C-alpha positions as a Markdown table, in Angstrom:
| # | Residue | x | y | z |
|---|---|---|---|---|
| 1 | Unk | 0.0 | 0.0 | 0.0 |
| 2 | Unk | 2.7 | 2.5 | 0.8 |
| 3 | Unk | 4.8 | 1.9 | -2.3 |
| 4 | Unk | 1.1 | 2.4 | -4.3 |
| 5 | Unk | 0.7 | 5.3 | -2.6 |
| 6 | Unk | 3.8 | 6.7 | -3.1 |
| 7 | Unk | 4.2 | 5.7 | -6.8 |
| 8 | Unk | 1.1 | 7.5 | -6.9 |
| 9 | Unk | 2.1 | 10.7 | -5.1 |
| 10 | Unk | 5.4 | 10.9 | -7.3 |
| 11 | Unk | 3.3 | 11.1 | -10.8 |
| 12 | Unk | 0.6 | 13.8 | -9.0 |
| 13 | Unk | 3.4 | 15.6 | -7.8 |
| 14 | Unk | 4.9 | 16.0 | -11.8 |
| 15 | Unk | 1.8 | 17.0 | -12.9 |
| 16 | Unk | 1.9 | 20.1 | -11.0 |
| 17 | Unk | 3.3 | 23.6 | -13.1 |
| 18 | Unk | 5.9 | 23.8 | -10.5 |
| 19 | Unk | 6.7 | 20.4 | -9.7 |
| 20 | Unk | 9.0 | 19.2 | -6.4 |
| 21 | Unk | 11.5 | 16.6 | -8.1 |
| 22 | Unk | 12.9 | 16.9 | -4.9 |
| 23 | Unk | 9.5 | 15.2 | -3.2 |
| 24 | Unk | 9.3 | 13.1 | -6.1 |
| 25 | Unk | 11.8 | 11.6 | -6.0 |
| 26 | Unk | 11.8 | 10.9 | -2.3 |
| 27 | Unk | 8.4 | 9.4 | -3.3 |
| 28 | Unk | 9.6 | 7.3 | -6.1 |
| 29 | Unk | 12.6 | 5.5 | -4.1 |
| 30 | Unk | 10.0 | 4.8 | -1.3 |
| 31 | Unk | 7.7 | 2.8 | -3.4 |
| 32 | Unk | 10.2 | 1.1 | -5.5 |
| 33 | Unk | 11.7 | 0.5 | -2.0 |
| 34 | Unk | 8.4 | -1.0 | -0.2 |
| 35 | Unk | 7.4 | -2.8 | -3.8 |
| 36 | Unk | 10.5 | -4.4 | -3.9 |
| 37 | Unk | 10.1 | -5.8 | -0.5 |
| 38 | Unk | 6.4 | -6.3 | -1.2 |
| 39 | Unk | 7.8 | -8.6 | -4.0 |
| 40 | Unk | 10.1 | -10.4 | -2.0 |
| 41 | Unk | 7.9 | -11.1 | 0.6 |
| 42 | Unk | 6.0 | -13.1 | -1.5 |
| 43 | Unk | 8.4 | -14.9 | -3.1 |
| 44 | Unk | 9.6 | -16.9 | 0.0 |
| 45 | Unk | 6.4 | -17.1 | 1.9 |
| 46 | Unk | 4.9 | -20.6 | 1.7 |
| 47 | Unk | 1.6 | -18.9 | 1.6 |
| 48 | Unk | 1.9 | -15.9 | -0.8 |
| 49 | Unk | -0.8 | -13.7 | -1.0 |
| 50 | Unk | -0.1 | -13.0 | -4.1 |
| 51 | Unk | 1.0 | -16.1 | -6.5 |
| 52 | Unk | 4.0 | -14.4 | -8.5 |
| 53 | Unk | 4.7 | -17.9 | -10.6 |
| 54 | Unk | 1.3 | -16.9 | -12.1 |
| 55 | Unk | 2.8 | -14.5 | -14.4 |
| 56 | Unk | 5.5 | -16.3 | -15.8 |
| 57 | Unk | 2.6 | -17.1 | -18.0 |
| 58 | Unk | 2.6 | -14.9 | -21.0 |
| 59 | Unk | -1.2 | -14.9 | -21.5 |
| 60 | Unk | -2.0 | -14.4 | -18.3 |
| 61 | Unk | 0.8 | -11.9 | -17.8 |
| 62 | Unk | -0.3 | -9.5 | -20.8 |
| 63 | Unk | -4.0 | -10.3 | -19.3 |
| 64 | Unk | -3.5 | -8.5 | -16.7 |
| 65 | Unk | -1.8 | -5.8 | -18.6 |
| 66 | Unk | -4.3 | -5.6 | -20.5 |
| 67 | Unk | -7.1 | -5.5 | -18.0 |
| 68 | Unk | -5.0 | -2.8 | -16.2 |
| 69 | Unk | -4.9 | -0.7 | -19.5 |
| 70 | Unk | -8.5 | -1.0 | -20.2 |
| 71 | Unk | -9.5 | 0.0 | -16.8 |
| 72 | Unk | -7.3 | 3.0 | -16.9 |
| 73 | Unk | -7.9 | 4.0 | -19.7 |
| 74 | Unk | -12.0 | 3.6 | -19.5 |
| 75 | Unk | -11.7 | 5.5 | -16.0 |
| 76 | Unk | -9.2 | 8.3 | -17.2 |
| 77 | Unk | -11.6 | 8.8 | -20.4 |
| 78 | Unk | -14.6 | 9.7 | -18.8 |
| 79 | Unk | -12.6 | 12.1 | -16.1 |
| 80 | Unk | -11.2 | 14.4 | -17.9 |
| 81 | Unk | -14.5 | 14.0 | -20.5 |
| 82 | Unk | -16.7 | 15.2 | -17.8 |
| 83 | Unk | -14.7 | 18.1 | -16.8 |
| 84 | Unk | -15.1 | 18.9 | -20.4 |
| 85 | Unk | -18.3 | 18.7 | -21.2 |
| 86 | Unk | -18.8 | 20.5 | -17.7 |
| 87 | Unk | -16.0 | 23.1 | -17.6 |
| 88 | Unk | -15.6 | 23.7 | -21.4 |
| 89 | Unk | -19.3 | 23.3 | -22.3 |
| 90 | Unk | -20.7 | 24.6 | -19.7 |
| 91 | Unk | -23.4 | 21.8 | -19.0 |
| 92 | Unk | -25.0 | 20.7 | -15.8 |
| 93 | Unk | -24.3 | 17.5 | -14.0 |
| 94 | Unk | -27.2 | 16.2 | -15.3 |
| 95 | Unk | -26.5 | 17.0 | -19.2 |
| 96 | Unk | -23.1 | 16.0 | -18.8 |
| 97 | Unk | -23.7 | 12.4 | -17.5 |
| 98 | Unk | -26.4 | 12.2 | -20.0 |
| 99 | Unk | -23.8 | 13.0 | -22.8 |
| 100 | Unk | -21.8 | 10.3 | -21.4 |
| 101 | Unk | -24.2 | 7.8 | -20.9 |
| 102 | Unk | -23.4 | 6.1 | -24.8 |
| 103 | Unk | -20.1 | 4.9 | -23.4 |
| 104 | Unk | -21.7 | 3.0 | -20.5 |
| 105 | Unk | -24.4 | 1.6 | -22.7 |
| 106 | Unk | -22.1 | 0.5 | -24.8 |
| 107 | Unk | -19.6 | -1.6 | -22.1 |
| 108 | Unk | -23.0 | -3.0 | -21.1 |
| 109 | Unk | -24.0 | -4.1 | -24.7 |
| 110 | Unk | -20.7 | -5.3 | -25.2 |
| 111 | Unk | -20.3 | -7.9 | -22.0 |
| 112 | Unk | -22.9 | -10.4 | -23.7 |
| 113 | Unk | -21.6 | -10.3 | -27.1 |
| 114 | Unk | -18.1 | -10.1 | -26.0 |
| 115 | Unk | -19.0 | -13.5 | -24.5 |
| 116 | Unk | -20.9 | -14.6 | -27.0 |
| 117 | Unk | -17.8 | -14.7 | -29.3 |
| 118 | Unk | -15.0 | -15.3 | -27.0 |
| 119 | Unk | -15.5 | -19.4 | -28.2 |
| 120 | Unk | -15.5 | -18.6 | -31.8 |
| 121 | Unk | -12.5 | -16.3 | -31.2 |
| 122 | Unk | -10.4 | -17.7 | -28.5 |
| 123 | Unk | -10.0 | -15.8 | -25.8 |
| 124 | Unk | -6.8 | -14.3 | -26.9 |
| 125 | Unk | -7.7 | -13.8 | -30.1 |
| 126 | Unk | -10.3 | -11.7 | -28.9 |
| 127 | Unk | -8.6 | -10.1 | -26.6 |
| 128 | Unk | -5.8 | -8.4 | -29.5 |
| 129 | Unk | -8.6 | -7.6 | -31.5 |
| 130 | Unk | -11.2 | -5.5 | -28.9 |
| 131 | Unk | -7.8 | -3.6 | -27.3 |
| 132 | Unk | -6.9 | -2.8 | -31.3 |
| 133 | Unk | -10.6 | -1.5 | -31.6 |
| 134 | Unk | -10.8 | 0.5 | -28.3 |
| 135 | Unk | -7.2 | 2.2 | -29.5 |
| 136 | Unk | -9.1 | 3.1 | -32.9 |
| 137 | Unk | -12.4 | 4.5 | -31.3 |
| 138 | Unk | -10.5 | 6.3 | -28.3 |
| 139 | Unk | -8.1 | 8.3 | -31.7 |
| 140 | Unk | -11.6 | 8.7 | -33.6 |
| 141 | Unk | -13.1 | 10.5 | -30.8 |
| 142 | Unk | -9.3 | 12.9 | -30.7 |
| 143 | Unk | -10.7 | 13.8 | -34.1 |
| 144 | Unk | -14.8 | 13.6 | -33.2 |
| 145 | Unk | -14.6 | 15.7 | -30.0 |
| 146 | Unk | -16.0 | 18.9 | -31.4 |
| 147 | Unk | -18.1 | 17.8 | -34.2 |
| 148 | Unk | -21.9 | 17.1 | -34.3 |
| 149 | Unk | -23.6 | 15.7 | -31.3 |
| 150 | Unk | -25.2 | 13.0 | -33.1 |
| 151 | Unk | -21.5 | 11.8 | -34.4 |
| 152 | Unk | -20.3 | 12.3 | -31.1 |
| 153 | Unk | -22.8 | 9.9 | -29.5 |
| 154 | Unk | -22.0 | 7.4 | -32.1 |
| 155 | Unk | -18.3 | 7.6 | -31.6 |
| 156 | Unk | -18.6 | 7.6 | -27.7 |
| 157 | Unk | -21.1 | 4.3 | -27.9 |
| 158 | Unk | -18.7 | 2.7 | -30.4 |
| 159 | Unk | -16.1 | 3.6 | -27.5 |
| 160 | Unk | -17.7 | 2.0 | -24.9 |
| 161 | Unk | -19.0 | -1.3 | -27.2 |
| 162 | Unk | -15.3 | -2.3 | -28.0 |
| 163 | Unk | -13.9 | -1.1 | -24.4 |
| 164 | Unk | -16.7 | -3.2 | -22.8 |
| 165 | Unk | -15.4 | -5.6 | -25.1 |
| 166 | Unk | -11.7 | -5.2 | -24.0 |
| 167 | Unk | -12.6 | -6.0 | -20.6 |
| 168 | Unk | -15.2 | -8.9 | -20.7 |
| 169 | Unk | -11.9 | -10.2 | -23.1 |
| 170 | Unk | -9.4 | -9.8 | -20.3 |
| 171 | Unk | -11.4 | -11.2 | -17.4 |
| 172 | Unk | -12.1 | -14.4 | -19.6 |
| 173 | Unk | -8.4 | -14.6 | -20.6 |
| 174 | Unk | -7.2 | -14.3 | -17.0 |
| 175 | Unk | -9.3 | -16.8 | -15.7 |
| 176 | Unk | -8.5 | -19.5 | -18.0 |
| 177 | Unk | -4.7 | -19.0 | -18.7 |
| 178 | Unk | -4.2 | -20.8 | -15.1 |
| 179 | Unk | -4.5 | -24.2 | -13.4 |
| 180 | Unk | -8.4 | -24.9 | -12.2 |
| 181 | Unk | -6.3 | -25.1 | -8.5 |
| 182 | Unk | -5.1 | -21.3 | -8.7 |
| 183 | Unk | -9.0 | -19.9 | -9.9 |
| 184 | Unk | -9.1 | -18.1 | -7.0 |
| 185 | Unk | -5.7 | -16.3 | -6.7 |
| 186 | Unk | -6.7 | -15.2 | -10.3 |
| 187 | Unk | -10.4 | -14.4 | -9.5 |
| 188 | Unk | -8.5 | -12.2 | -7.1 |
| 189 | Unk | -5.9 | -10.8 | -9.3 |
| 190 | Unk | -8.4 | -10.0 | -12.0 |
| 191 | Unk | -10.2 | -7.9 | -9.0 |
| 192 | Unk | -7.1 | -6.0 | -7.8 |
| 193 | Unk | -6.6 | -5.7 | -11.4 |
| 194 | Unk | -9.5 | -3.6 | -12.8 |
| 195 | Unk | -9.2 | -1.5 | -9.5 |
| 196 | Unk | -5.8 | -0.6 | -9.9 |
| 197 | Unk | -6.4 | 0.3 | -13.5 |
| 198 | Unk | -9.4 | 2.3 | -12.2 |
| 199 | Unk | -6.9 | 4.6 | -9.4 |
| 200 | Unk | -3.9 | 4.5 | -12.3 |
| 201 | Unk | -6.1 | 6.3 | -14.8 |
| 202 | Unk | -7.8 | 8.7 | -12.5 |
| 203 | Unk | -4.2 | 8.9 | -11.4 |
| 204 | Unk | -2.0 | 9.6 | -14.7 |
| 205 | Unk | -5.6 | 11.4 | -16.9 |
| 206 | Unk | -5.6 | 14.0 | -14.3 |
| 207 | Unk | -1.9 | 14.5 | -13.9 |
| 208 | Unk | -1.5 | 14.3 | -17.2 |
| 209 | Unk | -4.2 | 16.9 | -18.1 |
| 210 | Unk | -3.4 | 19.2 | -14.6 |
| 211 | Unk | 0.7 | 19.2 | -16.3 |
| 212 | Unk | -1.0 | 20.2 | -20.0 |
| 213 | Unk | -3.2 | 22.9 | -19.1 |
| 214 | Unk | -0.4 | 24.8 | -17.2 |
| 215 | Unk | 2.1 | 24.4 | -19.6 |
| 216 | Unk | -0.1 | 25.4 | -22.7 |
| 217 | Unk | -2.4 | 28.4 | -20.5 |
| 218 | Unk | 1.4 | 30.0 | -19.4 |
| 219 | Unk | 1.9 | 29.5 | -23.0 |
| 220 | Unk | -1.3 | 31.5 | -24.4 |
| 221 | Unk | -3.0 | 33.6 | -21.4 |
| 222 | Unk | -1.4 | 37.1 | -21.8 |
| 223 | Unk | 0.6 | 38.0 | -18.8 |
| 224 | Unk | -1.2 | 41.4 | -19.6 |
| 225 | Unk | -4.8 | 39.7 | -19.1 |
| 226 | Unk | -4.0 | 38.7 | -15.0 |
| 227 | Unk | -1.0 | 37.6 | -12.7 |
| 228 | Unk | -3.1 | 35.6 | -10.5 |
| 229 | Unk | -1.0 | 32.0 | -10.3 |
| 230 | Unk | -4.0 | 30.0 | -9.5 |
| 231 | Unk | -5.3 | 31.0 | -13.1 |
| 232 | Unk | -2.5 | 28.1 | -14.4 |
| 233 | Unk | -3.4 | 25.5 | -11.6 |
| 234 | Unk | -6.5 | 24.5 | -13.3 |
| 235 | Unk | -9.7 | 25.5 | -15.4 |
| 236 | Unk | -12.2 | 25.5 | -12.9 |
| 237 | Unk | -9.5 | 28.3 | -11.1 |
| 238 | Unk | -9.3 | 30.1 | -14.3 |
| 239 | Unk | -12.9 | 30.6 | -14.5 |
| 240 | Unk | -13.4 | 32.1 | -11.0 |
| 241 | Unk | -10.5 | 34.6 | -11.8 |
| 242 | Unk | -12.3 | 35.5 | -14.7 |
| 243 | Unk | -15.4 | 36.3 | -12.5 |
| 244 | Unk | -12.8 | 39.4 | -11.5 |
| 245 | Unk | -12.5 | 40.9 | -14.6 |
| 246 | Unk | -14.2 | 42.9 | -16.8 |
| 247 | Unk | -16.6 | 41.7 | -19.3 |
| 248 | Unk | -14.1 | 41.9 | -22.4 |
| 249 | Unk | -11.4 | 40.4 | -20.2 |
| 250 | Unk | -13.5 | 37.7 | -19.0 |
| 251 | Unk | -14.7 | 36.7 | -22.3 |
| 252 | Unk | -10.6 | 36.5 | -23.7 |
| 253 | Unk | -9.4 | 34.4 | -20.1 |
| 254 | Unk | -12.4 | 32.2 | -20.4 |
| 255 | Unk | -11.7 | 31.5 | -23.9 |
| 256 | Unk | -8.1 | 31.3 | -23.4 |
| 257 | Unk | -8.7 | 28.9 | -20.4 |
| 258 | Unk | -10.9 | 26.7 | -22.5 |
| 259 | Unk | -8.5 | 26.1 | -25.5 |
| 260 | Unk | -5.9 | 25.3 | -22.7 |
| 261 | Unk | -8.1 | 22.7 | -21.5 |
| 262 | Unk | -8.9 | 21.3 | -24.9 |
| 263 | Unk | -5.0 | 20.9 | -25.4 |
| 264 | Unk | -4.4 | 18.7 | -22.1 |
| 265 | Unk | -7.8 | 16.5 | -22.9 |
| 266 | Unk | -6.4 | 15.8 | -26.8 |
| 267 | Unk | -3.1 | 15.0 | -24.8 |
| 268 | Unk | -4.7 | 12.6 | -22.0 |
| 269 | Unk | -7.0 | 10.9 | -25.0 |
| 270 | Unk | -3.4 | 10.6 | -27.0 |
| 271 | Unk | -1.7 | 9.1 | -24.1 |
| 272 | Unk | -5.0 | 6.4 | -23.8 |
| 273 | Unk | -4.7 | 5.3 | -27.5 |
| 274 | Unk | -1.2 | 5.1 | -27.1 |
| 275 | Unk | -1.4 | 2.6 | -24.3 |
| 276 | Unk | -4.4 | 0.6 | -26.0 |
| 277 | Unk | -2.1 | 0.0 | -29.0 |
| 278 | Unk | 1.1 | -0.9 | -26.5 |
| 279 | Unk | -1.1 | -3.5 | -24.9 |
| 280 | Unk | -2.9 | -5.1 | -28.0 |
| 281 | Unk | 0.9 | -5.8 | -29.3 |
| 282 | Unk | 1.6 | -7.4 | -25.9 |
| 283 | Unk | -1.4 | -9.9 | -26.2 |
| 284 | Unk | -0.7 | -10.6 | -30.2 |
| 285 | Unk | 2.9 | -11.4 | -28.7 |
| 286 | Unk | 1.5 | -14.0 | -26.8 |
| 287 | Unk | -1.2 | -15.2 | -29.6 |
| 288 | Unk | 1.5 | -17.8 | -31.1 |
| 289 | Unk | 2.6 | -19.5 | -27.9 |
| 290 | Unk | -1.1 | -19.0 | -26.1 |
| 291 | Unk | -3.3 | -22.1 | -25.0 |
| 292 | Unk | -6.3 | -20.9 | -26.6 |
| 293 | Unk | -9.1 | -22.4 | -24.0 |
| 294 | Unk | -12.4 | -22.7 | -25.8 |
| 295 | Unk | -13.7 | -26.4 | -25.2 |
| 296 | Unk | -14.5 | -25.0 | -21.6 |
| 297 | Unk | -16.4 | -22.3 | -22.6 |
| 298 | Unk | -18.6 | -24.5 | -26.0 |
């Protein structure tokens, strides 16, 4: 927990516009420090609490990759998305979640056909192919984010089908790329899995786009326009400082603000794709050498 925590803490920490390294770093040699015994630990006990032989299987290995990927990139998606539609748009709670509401629709669509094809597919097979897809629909929605609503929705509901996908994929693929005697320790791992995917995208999408937006607003709000520092910390700041000014100078800092945002969301979508597409080569790695497992599932 402490080297989580503190793994954690160093990549918050570089997402701020003035950064501690100094902190950082202290926080990055703690959690190596207390992983590494974490590690250890589990190596010698007779007991482990967590089975380390299980990954010297390549499919389950990239599985859990995989599953962490999905998770955090799923999670990290629809952060910084509702801040946008919120911040940037300017819609309510409500509207925003029922912008967003195709991308959960779609993961829910997805879990029965996902399954559905898994025995046609193979479970590995499947698993390439719906982290290949996801990485396509998260860069189409780069491109999408500002077009009409009606393509949006589509887009965002073709996002959530093959990320839905993604994840039914790499439950089914961890669970049967081990022994029938080790179900559980995988049943567990494929839990601690999805949630650590869940805190590592809420975790690097809002670094990522906190580090963005105060690099690009130093970049394009005039130093004329205010010299209030907490207009670089975030949007929602940016927007109460702008509550301060005069109606023309609102107007240019809001605007300003906004296309700062936009620039740290493109980068944190970017960084999503990026990571689907590292993780789909993993599995198709594996694809050769995999035990496909289907007669279980016929």
């Amino acid at each position: 927990m402490i080297g989580l925590i503190s793994m954690a803490y160093a990549v918050k920490e570089l997402g701020k516009r003035v950064p501690s390294f100094e902190a950082m770093l202290v926080a990055v040699v703690l959690g190596t420090l207390f992983l590494t015994l974490f590690i250890r630990r589990q190596r010698r006990a007779a007991q482990p609490m967590l089975d380390l032989s299980l990954f010297t299987t390549s499919g389950f290995r990239n599985a859990v990759i995989a599953a962490v990927v999905s998770a955090a990139a799923f999670i990290g998606m629809e952060l910084v998305f509702s801040q946008r539609l919120q911040l940037v748009l300017g819609l309510s709670p409500l509207e925003a979640a029922l912008f967003i509401l195709p991308l959960p629709l779609g993961s829910f669509v997805a879990g029965p056909l996902a399954g559905y094809y898994l025995p046609r597919l193979g479970n590995q097979r499947m698993l390439f192919w719906t982290l290949l897809l996801s990485s396509a629909a998260m860069l189409a929605y780069v491109f999408l984010y500002q077009a009409a609503v009606p393509l949006q929705i589509v887009s965002l509901a073709l996002l959530g089908l093959t990320m839905g996908a993604a994840l039914t994929a790499a439950s089914s693929t961890i669970m049967l790329s081990v022994p029938a005697d080790k179900a559980g320790m995988a049943a567990s791992l494929e839990e601690v899995s999805f949630e650590l995917g869940g805190a590592a995208g809420v975790t690097i999408a809002g670094s990522l786009l906190s580090a963005i937006y105060a690099y690009s607003a130093g970049r394009v709000i005039p130093s004329w326009l205010t010299q209030n520092p907490v207009t670089f910390e975030s949007l929602d700041d940016a927007l109460n400082v702008a509550g301060t000014l005069s109606p023309e100078g609102a107007a240019m800092l809001t605007a300003f603000a906004r296309s700062a945002f936009d620039t740290g969301f493109v980068a944190v979508l970017a960084t999503m794709t990026v990571l689907l597409l590292i993780a789909a080569l993993l599995v198709k790695r594996s694809l050769p050498a995999a035990a496909i497992v289907t007669d279980d599932l016929a």
